Coordinates of C-alpha atoms and ligand atoms in Angstrom, one line a residue:
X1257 CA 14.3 0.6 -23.5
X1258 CA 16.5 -0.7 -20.7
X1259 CA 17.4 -4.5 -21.1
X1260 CA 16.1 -5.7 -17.1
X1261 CA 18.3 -8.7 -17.5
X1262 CA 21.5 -6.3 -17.7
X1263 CA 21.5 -6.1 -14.3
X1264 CA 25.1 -4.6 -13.5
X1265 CA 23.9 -1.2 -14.7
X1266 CA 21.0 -1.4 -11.2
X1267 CA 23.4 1.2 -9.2
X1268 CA 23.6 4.1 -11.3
X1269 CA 19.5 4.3 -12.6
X1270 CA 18.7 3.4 -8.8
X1271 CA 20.5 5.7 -7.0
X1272 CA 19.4 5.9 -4.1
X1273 CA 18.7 1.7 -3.4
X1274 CA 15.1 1.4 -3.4
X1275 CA 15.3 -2.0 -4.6
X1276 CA 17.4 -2.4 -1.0
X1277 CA 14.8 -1.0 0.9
X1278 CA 12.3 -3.2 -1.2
X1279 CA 14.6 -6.7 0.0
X1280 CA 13.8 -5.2 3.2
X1281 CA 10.2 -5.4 3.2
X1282 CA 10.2 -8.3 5.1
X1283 CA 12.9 -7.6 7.6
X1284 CA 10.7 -4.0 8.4
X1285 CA 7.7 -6.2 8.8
X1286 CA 9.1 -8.4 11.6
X1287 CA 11.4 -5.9 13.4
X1288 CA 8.4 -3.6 13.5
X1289 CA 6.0 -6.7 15.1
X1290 CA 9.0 -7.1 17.5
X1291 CA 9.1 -3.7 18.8
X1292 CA 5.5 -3.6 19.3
X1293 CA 5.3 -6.3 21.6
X1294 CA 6.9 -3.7 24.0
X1295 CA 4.4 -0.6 22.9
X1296 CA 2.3 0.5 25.6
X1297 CA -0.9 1.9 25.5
X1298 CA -3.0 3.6 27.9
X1299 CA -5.1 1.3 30.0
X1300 CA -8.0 3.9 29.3
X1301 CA -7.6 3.3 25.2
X1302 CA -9.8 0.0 25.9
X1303 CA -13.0 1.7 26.1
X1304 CA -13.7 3.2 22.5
X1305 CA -16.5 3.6 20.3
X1306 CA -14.6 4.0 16.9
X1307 CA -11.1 4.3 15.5
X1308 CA -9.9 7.3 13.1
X1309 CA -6.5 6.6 11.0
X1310 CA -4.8 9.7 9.9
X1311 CA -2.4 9.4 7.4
X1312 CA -1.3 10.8 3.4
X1313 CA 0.3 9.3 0.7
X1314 CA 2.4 6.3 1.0
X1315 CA 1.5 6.8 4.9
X1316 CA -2.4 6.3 4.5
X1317 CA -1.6 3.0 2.4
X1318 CA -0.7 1.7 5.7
X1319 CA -3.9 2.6 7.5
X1320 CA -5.4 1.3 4.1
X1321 CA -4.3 -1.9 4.7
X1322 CA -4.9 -2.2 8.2
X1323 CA -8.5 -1.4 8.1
X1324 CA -9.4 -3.9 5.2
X1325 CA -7.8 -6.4 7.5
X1326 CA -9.8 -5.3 10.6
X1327 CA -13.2 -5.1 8.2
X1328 CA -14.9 -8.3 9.3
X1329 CA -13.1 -8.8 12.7
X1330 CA -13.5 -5.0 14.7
X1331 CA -16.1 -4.6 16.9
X1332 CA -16.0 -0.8 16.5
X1333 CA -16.2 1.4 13.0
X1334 CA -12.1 2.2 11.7
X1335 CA -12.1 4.9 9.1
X1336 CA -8.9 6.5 7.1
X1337 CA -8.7 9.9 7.2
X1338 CA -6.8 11.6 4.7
X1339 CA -7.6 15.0 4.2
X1340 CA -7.8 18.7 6.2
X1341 CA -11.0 17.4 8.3
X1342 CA -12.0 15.5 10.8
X1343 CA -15.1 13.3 11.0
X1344 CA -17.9 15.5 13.2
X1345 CA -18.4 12.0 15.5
X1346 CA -14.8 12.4 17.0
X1347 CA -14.5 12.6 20.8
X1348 CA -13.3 11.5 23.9
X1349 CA -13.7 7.5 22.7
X1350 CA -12.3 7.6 19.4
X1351 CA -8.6 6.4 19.0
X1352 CA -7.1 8.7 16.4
X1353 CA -3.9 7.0 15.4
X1354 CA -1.8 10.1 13.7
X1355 CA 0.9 8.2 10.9
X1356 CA 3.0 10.1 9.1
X1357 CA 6.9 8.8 8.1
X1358 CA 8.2 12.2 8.0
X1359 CA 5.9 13.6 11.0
X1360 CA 5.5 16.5 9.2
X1361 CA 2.8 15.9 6.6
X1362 CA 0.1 19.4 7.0
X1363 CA -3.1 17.2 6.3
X1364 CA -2.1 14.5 9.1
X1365 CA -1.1 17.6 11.0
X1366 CA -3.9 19.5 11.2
X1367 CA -6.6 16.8 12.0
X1368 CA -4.1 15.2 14.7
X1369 CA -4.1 18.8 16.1
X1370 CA -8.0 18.8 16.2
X1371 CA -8.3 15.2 17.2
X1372 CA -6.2 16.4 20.4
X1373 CA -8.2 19.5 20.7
X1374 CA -11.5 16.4 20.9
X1375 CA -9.8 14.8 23.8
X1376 CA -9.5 11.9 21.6
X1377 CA -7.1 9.1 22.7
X1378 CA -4.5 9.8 20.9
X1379 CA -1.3 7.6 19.1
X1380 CA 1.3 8.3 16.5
X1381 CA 3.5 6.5 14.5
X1382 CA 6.4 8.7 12.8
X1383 CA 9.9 9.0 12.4
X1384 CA 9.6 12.1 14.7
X1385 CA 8.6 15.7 13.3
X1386 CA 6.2 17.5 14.7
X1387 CA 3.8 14.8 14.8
X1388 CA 5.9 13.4 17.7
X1389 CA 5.5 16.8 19.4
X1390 CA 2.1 17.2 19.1
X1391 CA 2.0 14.0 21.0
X1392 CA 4.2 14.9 23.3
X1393 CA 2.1 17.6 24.3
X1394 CA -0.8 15.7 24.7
X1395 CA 0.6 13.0 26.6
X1396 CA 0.2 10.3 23.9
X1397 CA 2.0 7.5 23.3
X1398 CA 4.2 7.3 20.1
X1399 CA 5.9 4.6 18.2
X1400 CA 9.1 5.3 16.6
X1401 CA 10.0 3.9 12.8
X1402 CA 13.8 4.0 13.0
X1403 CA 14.7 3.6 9.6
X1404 CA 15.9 5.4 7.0
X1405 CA 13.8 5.7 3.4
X1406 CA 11.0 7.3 1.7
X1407 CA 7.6 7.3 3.1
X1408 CA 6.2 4.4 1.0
X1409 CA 9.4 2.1 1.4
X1410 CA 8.7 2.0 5.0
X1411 CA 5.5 0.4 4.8
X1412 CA 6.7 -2.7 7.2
X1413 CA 6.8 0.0 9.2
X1414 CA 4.3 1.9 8.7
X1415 CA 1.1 -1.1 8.1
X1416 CA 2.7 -3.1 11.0
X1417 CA 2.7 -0.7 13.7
X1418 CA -0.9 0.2 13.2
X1419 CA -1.3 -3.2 13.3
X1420 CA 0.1 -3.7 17.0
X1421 CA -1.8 -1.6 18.2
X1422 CA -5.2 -2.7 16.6
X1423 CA -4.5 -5.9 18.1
X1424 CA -3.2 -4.5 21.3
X1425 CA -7.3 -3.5 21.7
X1426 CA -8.5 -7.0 20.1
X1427 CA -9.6 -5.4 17.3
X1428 CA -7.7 -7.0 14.7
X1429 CA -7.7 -10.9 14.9
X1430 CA -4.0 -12.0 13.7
X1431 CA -2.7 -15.7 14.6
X1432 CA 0.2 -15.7 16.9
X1433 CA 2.9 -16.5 13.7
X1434 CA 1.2 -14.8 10.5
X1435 CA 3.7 -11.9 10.8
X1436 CA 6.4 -14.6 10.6
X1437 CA 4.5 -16.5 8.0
X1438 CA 4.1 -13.4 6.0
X1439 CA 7.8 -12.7 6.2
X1440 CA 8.9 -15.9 5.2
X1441 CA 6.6 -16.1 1.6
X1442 CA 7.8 -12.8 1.0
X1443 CA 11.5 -14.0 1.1
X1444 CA 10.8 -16.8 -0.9
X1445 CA 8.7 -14.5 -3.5
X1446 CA 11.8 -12.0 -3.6
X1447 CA 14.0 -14.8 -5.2
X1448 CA 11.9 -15.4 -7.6
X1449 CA 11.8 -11.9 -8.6
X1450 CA 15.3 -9.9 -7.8
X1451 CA 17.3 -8.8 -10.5
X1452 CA 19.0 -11.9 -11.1
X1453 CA 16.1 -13.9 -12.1
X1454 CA 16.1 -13.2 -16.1
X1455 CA 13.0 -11.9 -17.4
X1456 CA 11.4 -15.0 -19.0
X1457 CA 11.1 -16.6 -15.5
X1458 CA 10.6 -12.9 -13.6
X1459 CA 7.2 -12.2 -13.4
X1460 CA 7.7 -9.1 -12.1
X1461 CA 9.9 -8.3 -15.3
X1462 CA 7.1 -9.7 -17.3
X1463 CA 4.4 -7.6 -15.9
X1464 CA 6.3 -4.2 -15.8
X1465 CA 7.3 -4.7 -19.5
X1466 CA 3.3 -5.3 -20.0
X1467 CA 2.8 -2.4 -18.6
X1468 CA 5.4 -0.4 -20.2
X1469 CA 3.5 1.2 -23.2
X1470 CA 0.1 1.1 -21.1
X1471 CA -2.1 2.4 -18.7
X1472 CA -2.4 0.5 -16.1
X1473 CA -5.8 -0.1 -13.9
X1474 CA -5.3 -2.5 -11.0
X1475 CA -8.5 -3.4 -9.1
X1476 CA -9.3 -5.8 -6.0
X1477 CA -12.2 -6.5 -3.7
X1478 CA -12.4 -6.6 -0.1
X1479 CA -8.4 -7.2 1.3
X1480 CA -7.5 -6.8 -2.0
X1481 CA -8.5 -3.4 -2.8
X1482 CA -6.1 -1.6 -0.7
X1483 CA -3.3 -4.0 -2.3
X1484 CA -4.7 -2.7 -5.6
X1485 CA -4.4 1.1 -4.7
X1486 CA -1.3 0.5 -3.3
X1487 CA 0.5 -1.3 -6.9
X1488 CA -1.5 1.7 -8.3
X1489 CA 0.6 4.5 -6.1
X1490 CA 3.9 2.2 -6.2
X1491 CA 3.1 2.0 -10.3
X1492 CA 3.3 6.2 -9.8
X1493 CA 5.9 7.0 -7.2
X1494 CA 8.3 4.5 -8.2
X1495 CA 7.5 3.5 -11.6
X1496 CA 6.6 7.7 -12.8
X1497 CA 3.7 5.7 -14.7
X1498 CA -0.1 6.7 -14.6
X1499 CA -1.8 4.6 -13.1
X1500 CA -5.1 3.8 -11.7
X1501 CA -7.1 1.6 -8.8
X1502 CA -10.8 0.3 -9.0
X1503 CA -12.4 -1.8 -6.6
X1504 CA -14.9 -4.8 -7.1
X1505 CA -17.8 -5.6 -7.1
X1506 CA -18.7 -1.7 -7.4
X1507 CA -16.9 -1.1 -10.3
X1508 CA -19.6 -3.0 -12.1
X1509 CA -22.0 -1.0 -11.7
X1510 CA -20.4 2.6 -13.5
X1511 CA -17.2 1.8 -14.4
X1512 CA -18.1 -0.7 -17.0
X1513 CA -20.4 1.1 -18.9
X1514 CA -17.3 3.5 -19.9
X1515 CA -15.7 1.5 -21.7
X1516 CA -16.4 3.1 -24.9
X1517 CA -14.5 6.1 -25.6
X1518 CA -12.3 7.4 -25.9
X1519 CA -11.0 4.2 -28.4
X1520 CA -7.1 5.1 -28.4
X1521 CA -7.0 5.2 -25.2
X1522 CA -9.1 1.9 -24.4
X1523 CA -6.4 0.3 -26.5
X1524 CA -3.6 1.5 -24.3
X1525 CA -5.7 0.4 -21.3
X1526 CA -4.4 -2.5 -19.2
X1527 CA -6.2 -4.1 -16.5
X1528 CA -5.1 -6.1 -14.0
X1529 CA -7.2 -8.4 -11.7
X1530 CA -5.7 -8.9 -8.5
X1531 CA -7.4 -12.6 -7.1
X1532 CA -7.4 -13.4 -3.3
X1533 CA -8.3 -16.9 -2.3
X1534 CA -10.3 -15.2 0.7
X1535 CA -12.6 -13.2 -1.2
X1536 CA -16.6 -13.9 -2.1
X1537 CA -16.9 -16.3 -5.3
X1538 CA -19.2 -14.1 -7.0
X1539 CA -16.5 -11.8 -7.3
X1540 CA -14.5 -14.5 -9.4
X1541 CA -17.4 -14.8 -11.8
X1542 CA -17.6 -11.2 -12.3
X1543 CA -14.4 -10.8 -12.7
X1544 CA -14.8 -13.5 -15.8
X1545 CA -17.5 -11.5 -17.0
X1546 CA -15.9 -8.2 -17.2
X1547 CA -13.1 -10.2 -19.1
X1548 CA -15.6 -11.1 -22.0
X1549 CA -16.6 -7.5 -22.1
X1550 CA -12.7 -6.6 -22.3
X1551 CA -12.2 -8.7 -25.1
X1552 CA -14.9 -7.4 -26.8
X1553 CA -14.0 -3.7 -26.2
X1554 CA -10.4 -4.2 -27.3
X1555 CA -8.7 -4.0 -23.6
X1556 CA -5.9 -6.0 -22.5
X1557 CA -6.0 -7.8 -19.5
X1558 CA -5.2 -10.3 -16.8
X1559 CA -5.9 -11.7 -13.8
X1560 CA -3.4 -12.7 -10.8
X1561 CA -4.1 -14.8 -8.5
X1562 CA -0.7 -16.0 -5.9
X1563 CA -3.1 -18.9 -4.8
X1564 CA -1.1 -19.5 -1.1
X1565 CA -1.4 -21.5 1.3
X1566 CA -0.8 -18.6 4.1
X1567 CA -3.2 -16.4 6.1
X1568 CA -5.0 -13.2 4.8
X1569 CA -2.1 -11.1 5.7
X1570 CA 0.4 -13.3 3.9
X1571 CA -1.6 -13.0 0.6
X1572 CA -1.6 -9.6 1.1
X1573 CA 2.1 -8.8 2.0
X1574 CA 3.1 -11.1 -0.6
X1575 CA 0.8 -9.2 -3.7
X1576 CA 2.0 -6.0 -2.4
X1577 CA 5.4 -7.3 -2.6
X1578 CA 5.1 -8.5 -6.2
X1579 CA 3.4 -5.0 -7.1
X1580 CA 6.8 -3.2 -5.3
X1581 CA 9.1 -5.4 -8.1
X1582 CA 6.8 -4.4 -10.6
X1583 CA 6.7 -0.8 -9.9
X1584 CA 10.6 -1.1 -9.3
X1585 CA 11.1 -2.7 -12.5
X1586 CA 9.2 -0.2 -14.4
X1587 CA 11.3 2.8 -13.3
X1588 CA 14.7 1.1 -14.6
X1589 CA 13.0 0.0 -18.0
X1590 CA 12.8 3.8 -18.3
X1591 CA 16.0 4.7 -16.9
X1592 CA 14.8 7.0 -13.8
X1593 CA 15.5 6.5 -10.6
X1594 CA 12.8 5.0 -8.4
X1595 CA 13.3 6.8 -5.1
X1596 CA 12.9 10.3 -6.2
X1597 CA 9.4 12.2 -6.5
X1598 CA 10.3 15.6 -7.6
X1599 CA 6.2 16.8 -8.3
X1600 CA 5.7 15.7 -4.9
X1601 CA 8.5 17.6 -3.4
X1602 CA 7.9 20.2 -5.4
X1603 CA 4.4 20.6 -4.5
X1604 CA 5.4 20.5 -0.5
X1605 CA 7.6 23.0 -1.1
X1606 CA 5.6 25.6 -3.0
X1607 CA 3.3 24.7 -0.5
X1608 CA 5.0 25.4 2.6
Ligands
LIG1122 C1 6.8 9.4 -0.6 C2 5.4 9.0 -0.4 C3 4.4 10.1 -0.1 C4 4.3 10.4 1.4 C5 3.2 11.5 1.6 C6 3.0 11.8 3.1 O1 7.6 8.3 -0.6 O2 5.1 7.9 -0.3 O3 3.2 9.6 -0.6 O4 4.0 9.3 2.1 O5 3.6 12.7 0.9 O6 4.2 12.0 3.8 P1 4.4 11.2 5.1 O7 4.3 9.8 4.8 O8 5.8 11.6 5.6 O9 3.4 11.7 6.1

């Protein structure tokens, strides 16, 4: 096992910087918020019935996010698409945003193709690809990530931008300085957590060292769910851990009554309850519930809660950001680099 607190040794298991591009989280977030102050949209995109993200992967975490944020403030349905098909009630009113890093994801694609072919009011948000030129062709307006990483680093990006232009049609309710806000916890997180910090204050360290010999199950409700999945696809990109996500309060009522076989692997189960401030108390309770029956069946958990004074966003940029270190943190205990995703690749490739 890699010692985390031998930090000179960083460079050559993380090859390709993703603990950089992780720094930069913050920096993506308000350059991206910048930007969009200057993205225009079609005075026509105003009148719509219902919103349709498309999006994969590390790309779909972002539309993830967004519409947990939206949940309780959007006057119209937002759904995440993230497979070959298209919802049947797509048309003319639905804004389809198409987000894809690479622009060239086949699901995203094909149902931005066909949301095109549906006269829906179209966006996208890539690097380029041939997302870009499917806009292009359509006349759509596209927002361009310039910067350089893997899909999932670029989540500043990525969540942000769909962001701007949820609020650009009011359907996202966002105080004039919680992207700032955000950004500034963040920072103030990330020196509590970076390399330097030895592991006995890191709780990053901590947690990915918990983790290390487990199997990992983070779950969240409401804004907190999509922070769960994404710790959950983090924990497997980066960390090449197995992992999984459950949301509250519905995992109560299957998931629970599981927990019985198989016993070895119960006892190299770890779950992790990820606490926001904003959600409904009688998830709380539940959540102290479920840790009686824990205890009883064996499995190890915890709950964390980062208890901030900041908006909804905030608490969710700044959990994601801790589950980023943690996923970060459990690549170098093993000695593999972070960035790279060979299966994934591989799969693409075969594929293509
Ligand atoms: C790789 C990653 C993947 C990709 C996914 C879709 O870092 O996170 O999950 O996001 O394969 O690709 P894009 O985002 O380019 O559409």
């Amino acid at each position: 096992m890699t010692n985390l607190d031998q930090i000179n040794n960083l460079e050559h298991v993380d090859k390709q910087s993703m603990l950089r591009h992780i720094q930069e989280l913050p920096d993506q977030i308000e350059n991206c918020w910048e930007e969009m102050k200057s993205f225009v949209m079609p005075a026509n995109y105003i009148k719509l019935s219902n919103v349709v993200i498309l999006g994969m992967g590390g790309s779909a975490v972002g539309g993830f996010l967004a519409k947990a944020l939206a949940f309780s403030t959007s006057k119209v349905p937002i759904e995440v698409v993230n497979s070959y098909h298209l919802p049947n009630y797509v048309g003319p009113e639905t804004l389809v945003i198409g987000l894809s890093y690479s622009g060239n994801t086949e699901e995203t694609l094909t149902t931005f193709r066909e949301a095109g072919k549906k006269k829906a009011k179209l966006v996208a948000i890539t690097m380029g690809g041939e997302l870009a030129s499917i806009a292009s062709n359509f006349k759509a307006p596209v927002y361009t990530i310039n910067y350089g990483s893997q899909p999932r680093a670029a989540l500043g990006y990525l969540f942000t931008a769909v962001l701007g232009v949820l609020s650009k049609l009011d359907l996202v309710d966002l105080g004039k300085d919680d992207v700032r806000e955000s950004a500034v916890l963040m920072r103030g997180l990330a020196t509590k957590l970076n390399p330097e910090v030895p592991t006995y204050q890191n709780e990053a360290k901590k947690l990915a060292i918990t983790m290390e010999d487990k199997l990992p199950i983070i779950a969240g409700a409401g804004v907190m769910a999509p922070v769960a999945y994404r710790w959950r696809t983090q924990i497997n990109e980066n960390g090449k851990h197995l992992a999984y996500s459950l949301e509250l309060p519905e995992l109560c009522h299957n998931w629970l009554a599981g927990l019985k076989v198989p016993q070895p692997l119960l006892k190299q189960t770890y779950v992790l309850f990820i606490q926001s401030k904003h959600e409904n108390e009688r998830n709380r309770i539940r959540q102290n519930i479920i840790g009686q029956i824990l205890r009883k069946q064996g499995v190890k958990y915890d709950i964390i809660s980062l208890q901030l004074s900041g908006c909804v966003l905030s608490e969710m940029l700044v959990t994601i950001y801790l589950g980023d270190y943690v996923s970060y943190y459990m690549a170098i205990l093993k000695d593999i680099d972070p960035t790279k995703v060979e299966e994934i690749e591989y799969l693409k490739k075969q594929l293509s």
